Coordinates of C-alpha atoms and ligand atoms in Angstrom, one line a residue:
X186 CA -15.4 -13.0 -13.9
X187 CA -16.8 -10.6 -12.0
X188 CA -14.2 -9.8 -8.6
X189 CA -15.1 -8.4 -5.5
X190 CA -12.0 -7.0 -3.9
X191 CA -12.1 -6.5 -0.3
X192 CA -10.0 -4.4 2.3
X193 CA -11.5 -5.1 5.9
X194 CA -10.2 -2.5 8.7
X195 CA -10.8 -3.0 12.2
X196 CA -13.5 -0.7 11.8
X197 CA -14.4 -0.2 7.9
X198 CA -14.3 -1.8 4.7
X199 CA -12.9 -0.8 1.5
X200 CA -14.3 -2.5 -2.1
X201 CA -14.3 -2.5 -5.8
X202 CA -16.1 -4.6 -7.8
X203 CA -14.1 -5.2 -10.9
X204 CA -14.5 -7.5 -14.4
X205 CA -11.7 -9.4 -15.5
X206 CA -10.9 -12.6 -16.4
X207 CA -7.5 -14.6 -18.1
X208 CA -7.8 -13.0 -21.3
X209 CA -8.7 -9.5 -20.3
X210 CA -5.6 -9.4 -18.0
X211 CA -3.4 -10.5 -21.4
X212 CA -5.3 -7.7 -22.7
X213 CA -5.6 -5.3 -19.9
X214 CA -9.0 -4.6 -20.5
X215 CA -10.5 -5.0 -17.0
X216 CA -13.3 -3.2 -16.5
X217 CA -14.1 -1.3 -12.9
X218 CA -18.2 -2.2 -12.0
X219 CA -17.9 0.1 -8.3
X220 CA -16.5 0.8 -5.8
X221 CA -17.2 2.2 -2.5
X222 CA -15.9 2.8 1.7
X223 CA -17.9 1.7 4.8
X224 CA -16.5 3.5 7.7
X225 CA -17.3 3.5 11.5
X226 CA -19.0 0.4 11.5
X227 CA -19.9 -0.9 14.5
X228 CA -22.2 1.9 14.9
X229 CA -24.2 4.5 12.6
X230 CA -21.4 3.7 9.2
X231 CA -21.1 6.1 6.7
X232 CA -21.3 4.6 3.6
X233 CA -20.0 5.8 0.1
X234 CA -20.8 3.3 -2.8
X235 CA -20.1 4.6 -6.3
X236 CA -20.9 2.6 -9.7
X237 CA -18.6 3.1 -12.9
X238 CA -19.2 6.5 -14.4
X239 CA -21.8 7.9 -11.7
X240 CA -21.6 9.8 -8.9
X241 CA -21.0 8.5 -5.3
X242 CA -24.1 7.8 -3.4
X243 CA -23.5 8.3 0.2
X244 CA -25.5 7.6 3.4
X245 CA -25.6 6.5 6.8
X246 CA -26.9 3.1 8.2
X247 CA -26.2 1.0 11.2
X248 CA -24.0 -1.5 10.4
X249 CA -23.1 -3.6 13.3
X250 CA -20.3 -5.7 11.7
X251 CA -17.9 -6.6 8.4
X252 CA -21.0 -9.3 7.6
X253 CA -23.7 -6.7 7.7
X254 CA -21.5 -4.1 6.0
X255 CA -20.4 -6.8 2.7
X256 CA -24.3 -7.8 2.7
X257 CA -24.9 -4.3 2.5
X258 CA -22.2 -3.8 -0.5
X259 CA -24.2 -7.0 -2.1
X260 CA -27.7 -5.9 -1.7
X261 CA -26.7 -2.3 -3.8
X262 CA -24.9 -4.1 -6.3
X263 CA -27.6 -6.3 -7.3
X264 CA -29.8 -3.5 -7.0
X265 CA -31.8 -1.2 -10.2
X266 CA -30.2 1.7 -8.1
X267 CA -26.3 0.6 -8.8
X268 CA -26.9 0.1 -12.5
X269 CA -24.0 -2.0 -12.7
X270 CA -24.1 -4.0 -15.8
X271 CA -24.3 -7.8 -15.2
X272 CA -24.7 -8.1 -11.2
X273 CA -27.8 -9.0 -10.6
X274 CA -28.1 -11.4 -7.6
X275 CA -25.2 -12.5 -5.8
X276 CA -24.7 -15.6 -8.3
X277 CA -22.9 -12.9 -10.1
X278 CA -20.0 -12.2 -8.1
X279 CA -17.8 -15.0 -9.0
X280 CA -14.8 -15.1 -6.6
X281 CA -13.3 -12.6 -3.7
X282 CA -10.3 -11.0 -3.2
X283 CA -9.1 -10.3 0.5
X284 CA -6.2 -7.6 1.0
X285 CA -4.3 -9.3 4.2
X286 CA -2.1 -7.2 5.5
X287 CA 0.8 -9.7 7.1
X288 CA 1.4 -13.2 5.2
X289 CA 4.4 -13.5 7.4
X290 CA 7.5 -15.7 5.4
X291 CA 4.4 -18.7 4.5
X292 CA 3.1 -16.9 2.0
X293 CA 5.2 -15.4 -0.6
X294 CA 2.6 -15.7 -3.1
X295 CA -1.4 -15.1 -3.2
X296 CA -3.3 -18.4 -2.4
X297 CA -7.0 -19.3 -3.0
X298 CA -8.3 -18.9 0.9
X299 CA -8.9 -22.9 2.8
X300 CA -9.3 -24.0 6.6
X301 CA -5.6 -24.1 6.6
X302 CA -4.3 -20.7 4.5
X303 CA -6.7 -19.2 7.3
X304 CA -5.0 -20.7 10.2
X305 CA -1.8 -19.9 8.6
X306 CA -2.9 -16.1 8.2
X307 CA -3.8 -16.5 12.5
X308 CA -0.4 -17.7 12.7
X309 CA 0.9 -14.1 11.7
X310 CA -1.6 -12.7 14.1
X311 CA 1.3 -11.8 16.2
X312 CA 3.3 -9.8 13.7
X313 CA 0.3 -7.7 12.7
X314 CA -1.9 -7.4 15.7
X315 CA -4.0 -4.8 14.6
X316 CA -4.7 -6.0 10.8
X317 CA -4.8 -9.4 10.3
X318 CA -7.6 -9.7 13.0
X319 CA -9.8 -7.7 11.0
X320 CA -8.5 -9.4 7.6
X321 CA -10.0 -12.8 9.2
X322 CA -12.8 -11.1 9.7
X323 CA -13.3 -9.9 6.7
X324 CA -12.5 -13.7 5.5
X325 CA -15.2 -15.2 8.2
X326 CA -17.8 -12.9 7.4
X327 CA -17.6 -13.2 3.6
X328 CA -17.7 -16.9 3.5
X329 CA -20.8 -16.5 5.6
X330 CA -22.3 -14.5 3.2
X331 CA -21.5 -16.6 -0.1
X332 CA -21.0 -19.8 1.1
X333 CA -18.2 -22.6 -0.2
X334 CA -19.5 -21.5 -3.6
X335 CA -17.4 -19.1 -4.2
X336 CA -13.8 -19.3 -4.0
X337 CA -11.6 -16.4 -2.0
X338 CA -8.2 -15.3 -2.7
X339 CA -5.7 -13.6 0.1
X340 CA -3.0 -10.7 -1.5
X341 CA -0.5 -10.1 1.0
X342 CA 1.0 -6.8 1.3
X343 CA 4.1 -9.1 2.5
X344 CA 4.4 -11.1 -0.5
X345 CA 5.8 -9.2 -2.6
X346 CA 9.3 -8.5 -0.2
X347 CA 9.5 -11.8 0.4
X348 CA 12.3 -12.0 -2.6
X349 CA 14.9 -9.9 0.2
X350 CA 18.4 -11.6 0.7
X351 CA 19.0 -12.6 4.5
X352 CA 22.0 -9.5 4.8
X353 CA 18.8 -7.2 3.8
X354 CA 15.9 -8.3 6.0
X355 CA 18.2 -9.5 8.9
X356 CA 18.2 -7.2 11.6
X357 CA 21.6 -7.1 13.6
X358 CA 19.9 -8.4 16.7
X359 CA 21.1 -11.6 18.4
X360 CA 20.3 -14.6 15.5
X361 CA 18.2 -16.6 17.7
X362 CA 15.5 -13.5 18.1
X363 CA 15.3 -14.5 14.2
X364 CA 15.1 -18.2 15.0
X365 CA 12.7 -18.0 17.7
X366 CA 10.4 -15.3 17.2
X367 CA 11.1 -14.4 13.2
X368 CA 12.1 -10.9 14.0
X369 CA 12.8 -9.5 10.8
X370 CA 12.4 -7.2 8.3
X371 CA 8.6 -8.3 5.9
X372 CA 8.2 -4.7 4.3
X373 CA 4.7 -3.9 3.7
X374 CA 2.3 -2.0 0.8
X375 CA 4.0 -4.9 -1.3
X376 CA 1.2 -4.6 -3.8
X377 CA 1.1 -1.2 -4.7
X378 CA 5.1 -1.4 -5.3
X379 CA 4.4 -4.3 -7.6
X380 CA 2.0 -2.5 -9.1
X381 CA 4.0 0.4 -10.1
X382 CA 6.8 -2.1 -11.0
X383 CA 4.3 -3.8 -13.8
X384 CA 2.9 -0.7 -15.2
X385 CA 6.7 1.1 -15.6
X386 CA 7.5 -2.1 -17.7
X387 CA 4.3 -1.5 -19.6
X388 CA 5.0 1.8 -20.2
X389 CA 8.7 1.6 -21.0
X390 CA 8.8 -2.2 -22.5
X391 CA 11.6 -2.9 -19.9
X392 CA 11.8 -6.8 -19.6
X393 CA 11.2 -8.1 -16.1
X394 CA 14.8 -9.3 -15.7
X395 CA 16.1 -5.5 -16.7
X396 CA 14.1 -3.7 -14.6
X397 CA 16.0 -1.6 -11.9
X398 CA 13.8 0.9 -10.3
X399 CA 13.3 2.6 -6.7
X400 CA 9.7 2.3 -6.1
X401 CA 7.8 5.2 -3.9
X402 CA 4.5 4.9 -2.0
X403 CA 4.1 8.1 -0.7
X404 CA 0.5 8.0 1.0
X405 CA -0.9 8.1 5.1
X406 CA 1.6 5.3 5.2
X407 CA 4.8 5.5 2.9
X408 CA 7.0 3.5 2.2
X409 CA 10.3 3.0 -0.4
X410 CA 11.5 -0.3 -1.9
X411 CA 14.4 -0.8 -4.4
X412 CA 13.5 -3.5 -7.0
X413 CA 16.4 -4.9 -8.9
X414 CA 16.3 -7.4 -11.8
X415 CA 12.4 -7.1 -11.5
X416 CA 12.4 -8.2 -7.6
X417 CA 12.1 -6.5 -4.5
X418 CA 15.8 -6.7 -2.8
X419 CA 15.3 -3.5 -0.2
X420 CA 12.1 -2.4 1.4
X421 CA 12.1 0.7 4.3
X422 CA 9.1 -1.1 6.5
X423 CA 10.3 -3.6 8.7
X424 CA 9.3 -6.2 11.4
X425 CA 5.8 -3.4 11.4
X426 CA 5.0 -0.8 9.2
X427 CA 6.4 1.8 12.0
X428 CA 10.1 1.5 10.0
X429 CA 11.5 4.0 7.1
X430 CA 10.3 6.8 6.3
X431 CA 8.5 10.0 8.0
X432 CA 4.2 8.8 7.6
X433 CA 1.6 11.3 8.1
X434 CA 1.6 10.1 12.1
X435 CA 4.6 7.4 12.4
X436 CA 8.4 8.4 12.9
X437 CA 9.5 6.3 10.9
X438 CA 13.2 5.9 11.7
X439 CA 14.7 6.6 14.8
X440 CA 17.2 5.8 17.4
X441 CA 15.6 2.7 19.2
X442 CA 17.3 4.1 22.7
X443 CA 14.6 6.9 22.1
X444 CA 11.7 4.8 23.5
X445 CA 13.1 4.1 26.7
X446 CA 14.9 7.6 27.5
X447 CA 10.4 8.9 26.5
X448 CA 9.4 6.2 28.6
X449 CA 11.3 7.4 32.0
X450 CA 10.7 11.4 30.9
X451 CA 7.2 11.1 29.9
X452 CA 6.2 8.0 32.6
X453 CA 5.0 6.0 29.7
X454 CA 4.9 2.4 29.3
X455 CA 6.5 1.3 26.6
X456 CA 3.1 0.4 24.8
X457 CA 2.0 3.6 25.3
X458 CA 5.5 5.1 23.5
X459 CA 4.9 3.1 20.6
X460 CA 1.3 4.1 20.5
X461 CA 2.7 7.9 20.5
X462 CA 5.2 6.4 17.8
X463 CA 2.4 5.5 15.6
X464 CA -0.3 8.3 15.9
X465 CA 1.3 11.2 17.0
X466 CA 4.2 11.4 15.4
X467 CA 5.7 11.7 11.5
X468 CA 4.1 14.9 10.1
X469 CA 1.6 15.4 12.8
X470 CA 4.1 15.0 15.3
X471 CA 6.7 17.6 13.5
X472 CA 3.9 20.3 13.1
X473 CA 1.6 19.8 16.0
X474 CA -0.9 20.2 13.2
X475 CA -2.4 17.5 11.0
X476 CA -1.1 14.7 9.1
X477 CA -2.6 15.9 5.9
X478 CA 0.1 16.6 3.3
X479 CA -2.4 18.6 1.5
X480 CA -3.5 20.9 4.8
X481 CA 0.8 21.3 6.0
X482 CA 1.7 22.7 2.1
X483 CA -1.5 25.2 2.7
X484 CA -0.4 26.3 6.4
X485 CA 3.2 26.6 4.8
X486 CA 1.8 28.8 1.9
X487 CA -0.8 30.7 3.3
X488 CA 0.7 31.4 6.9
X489 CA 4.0 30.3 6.5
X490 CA 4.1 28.0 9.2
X491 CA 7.7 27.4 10.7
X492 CA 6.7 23.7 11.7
X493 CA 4.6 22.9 8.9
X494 CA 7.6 24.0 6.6
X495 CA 9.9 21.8 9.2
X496 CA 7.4 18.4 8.6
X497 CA 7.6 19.0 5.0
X498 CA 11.5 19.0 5.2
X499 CA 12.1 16.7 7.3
X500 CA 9.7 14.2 5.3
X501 CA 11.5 15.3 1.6
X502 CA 15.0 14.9 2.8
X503 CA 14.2 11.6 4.3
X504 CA 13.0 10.1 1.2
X505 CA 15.9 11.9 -0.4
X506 CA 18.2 9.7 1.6
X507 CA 16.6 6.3 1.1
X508 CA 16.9 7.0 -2.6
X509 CA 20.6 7.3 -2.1
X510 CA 20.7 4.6 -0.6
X511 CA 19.1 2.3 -2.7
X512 CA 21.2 3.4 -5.4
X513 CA 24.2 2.5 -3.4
X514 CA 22.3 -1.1 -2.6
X515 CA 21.6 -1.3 -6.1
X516 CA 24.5 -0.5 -8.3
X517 CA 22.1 2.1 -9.8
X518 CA 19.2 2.4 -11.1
X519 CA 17.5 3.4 -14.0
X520 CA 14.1 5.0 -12.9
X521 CA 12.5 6.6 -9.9
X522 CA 8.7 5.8 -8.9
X523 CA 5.8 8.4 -7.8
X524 CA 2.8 6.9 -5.9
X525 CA 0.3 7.0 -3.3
X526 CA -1.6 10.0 -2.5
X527 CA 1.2 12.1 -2.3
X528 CA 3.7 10.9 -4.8
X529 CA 1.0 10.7 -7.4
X530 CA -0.4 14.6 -6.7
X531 CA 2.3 16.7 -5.2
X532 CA 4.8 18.1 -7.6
X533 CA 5.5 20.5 -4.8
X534 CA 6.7 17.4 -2.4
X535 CA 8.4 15.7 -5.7
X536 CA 10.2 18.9 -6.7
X537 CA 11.7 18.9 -3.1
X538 CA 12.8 15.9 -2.7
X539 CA 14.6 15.5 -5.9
X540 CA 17.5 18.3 -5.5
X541 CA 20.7 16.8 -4.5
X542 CA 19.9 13.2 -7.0
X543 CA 21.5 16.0 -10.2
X544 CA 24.8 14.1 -9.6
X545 CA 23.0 10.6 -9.7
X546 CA 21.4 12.0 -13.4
X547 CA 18.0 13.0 -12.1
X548 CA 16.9 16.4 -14.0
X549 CA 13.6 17.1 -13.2
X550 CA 11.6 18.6 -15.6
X551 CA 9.7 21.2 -13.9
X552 CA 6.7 21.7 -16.5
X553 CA 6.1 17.7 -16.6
X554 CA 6.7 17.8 -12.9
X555 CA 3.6 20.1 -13.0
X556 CA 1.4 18.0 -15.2
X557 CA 1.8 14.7 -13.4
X558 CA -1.0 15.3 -10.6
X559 CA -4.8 14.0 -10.4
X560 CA -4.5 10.5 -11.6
X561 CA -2.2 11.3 -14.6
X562 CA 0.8 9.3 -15.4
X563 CA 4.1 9.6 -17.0
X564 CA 7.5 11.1 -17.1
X565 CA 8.6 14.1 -14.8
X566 CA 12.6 14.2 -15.8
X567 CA 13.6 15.6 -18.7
X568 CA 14.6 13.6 -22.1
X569 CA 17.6 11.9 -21.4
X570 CA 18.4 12.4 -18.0
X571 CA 20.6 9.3 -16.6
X572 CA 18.0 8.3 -13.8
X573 CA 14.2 9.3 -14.6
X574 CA 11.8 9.8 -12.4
X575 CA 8.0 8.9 -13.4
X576 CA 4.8 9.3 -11.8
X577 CA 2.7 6.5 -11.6
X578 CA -0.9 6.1 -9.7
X579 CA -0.8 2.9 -8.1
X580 CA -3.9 0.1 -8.2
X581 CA -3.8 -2.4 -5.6
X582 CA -7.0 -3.1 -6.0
X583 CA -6.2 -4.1 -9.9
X584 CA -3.5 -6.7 -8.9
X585 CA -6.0 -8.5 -6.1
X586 CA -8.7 -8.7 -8.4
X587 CA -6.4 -10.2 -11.3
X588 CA -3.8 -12.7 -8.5
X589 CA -7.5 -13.6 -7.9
X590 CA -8.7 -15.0 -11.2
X591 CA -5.4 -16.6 -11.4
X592 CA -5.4 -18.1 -7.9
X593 CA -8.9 -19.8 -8.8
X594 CA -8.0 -20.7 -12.4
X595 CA -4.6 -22.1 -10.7
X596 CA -2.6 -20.3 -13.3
X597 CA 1.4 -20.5 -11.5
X598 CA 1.8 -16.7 -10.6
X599 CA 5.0 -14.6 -11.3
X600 CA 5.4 -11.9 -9.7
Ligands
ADP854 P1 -3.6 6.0 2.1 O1 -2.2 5.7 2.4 O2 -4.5 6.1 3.3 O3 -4.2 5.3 1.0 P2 -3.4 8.2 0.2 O4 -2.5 7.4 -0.7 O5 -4.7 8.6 -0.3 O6 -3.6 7.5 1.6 O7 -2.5 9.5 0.6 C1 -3.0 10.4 1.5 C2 -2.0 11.6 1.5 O8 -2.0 12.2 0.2 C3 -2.5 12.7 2.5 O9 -1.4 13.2 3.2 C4 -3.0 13.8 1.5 O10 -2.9 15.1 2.0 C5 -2.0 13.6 0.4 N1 -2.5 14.3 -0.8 C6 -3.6 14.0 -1.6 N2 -3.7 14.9 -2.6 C7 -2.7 15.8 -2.4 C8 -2.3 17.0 -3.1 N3 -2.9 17.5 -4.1 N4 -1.2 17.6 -2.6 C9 -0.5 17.2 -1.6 N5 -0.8 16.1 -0.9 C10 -1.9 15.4 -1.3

């Protein structure tokens, strides 16, 4: 089957196109057709589409919605200019898969898309007021497109933490807040921590039921989640993705009492505080220059930057502590996870934050350290150390495409 997998922002789109089916996932011989980003739409988008094994095309076009934008997706694919192998008219795209970001505590699994999984994903409009809006949208505009043809499958970036016990996603707020409104901790980027999970046990042939890991998504967003048994029993986001640990422009953690005492100093509503929560603070906020883990290590380098070399800290021993304490929440562990963006390319950022875990048995080994950057994956502690550490790309868009096939083949999932 051929899968597109959508990710619909408020104002872009996100795809790959990717071939898989039952057998091939036994195998693991999917095969990526394209893939490609449509940003700024709603005016003149900037479009990047990019078949397998050529390079990106990119261009401008107005694009006035997520309809005209996936139309726009369709029309390339099924074009001589693509040269993808096997799409030729949109007969041969054979099922969606939507990323959603907020499935709420409904859905704890990834359903096959009907009148009533849509009203259920506008239930949790409230939870996630700036995502799932453009999720449904997304939804609505690709069922326009196909038609009732062709099936569509929601992935929840929820699901996944949905396995928490009460005494770990319970906040210690008054109970009814939890009764009445569902305030508590969902934990987000659930698919990319499930994703790591699957490939360590392919990689070590750890059974589900042993595996007892501490997963890392170290991206724009980050996040940390401490898997035991094979299931997610700890996750840093919480009620919103603002929770955990330092992001590229959220806090992250912080004294709650902070938002009023800003509010009175700075004459800011509390909307506008948690605005400044989200996009000007975490590594942007520390430095007063960028978010970009890539640019702070530069200014650190090149002009040794006092508050570039601060964000950088600040971010490394954070993580450092959430490891701790998953290991306490735990019982141990026998591996430590690499991904995202900056899990999956920094050795620098890994090499910091893994002094002080000696006494858990983490020895880093600093020339595999050094190796593991650019999409490579493997081990980054030496042979024998109590707790490894591994770096491992993460693949989202893998595990939507394949809960997909299985959602419309109504294979039970297990994840
Ligand atoms: P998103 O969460 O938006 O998917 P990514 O996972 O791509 O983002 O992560 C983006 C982050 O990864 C940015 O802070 C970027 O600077 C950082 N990054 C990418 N490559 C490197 C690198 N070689 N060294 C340090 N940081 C990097």
């Amino acid at each position: 089957m051929n899968i597109l997998v959508l990710n619909c922002g408020s104002s872009s789109v996100k795809f790959q196109l990717i071939g898989t089916d039952l057998e091939r996932i036994a195998q693991n011989t999917d095969e990526r057709l394209a893939r490609g980003t449509i940003e700024r739409i709603g005016g003149e988008a900037i479009v990047t589409l990019q078949s397998n094994g050529r390079e990106p095309q990119r261009s401008t076009a107005p694009l006035r919605d997520a309809r005209a934008a996936i139309e726009l997706i369709l029309r390339w694919a099924c074009s001589e200019t693509s040269g993808i192998d096997g799409i030729k008219s949109v007969a041969d795209v054979h099922a969606v898969g939507h990323r959603v970001v907020h499935g709420g505590e409904r859905f704890t699994y990834s359903v096959v898309i009907t009148d009533e999984v849509l009203r259920g994903i506008e239930d949790c409009i409230d939870l996630a007021p700036l995502h799932n809006p453009a999720n449904i949208g997304g939804i609505t505009a690709a069922r326009e497109v196909f038609g009732p043809g062709v099936a569509q499958a929601a992935v929840f970036d929820t699901a996944f933490h949905q396995t928490l016990p009460d005494h770990a996603y319970l906040y210690a707020l008054p109970y009814q807040l939890y009764r009445r409104h569902r305030v508590r901790r969902y934990g987000f980027h659930g698919t990319s921590h499930r994703y790591v999970a699957y490939r360590y046990r392919q990689l070590t042939g750890m059974a589900r039921e042993k595996t007892n890991i501490i997963t890392l998504h170290l991206g724009n967003g980050c996040s940390a989640a401490a898997i035991r048994a094979g299931d997610s029993i700890d996750t840093s986001m919480g009620l919103t993705p603002l929770e955990g640990l330092v992001m590229g422009t959220r806090s992250g953690d912080i004294d709650p009492a902070i938002i009023d005492f800003i509010a009175a100093k700075e004459g800011l509503s509390s909307r506008e505080v948690e605005t400044l929560l989200n996009k000007q603070s975490g590594l942007i906020g520390i430095s007063g220059l960028t978010n970009d883990m890539r640019e702070l290590l530069a200014e650190a380098h090149e002009n040794d930057d006092r508050r570039a070399r601060l964000a950088i800290e600040i971010f490394c021993y954070r993580v450092r502590k959430y490891i701790g304490s998953y290991l306490a929440a735990m019982g141990g562990a026998d591996a430590v996870i690499f991904a995202g963006g900056i899990g999956e390319n920094s050795a620098e950022v890994r090499a910091s934050i893994c002094p002080g875990l000696e006494w858990m048995g983490l020895e880093l080994d600093a020339e595999r350290n050094a190796a593991q950057i650019d999409g490579h994956e493997g081990l980054i502690t030496r042979d024998g150390s109590r707790l490894a550490a591994y770096v491992i790309p993460t693949d989202e868009e893998l595990l939507i495409a394949r809960d997909t096939v299985r959602c419309v083949r109504g294979v039970p999932q297990r994840f």
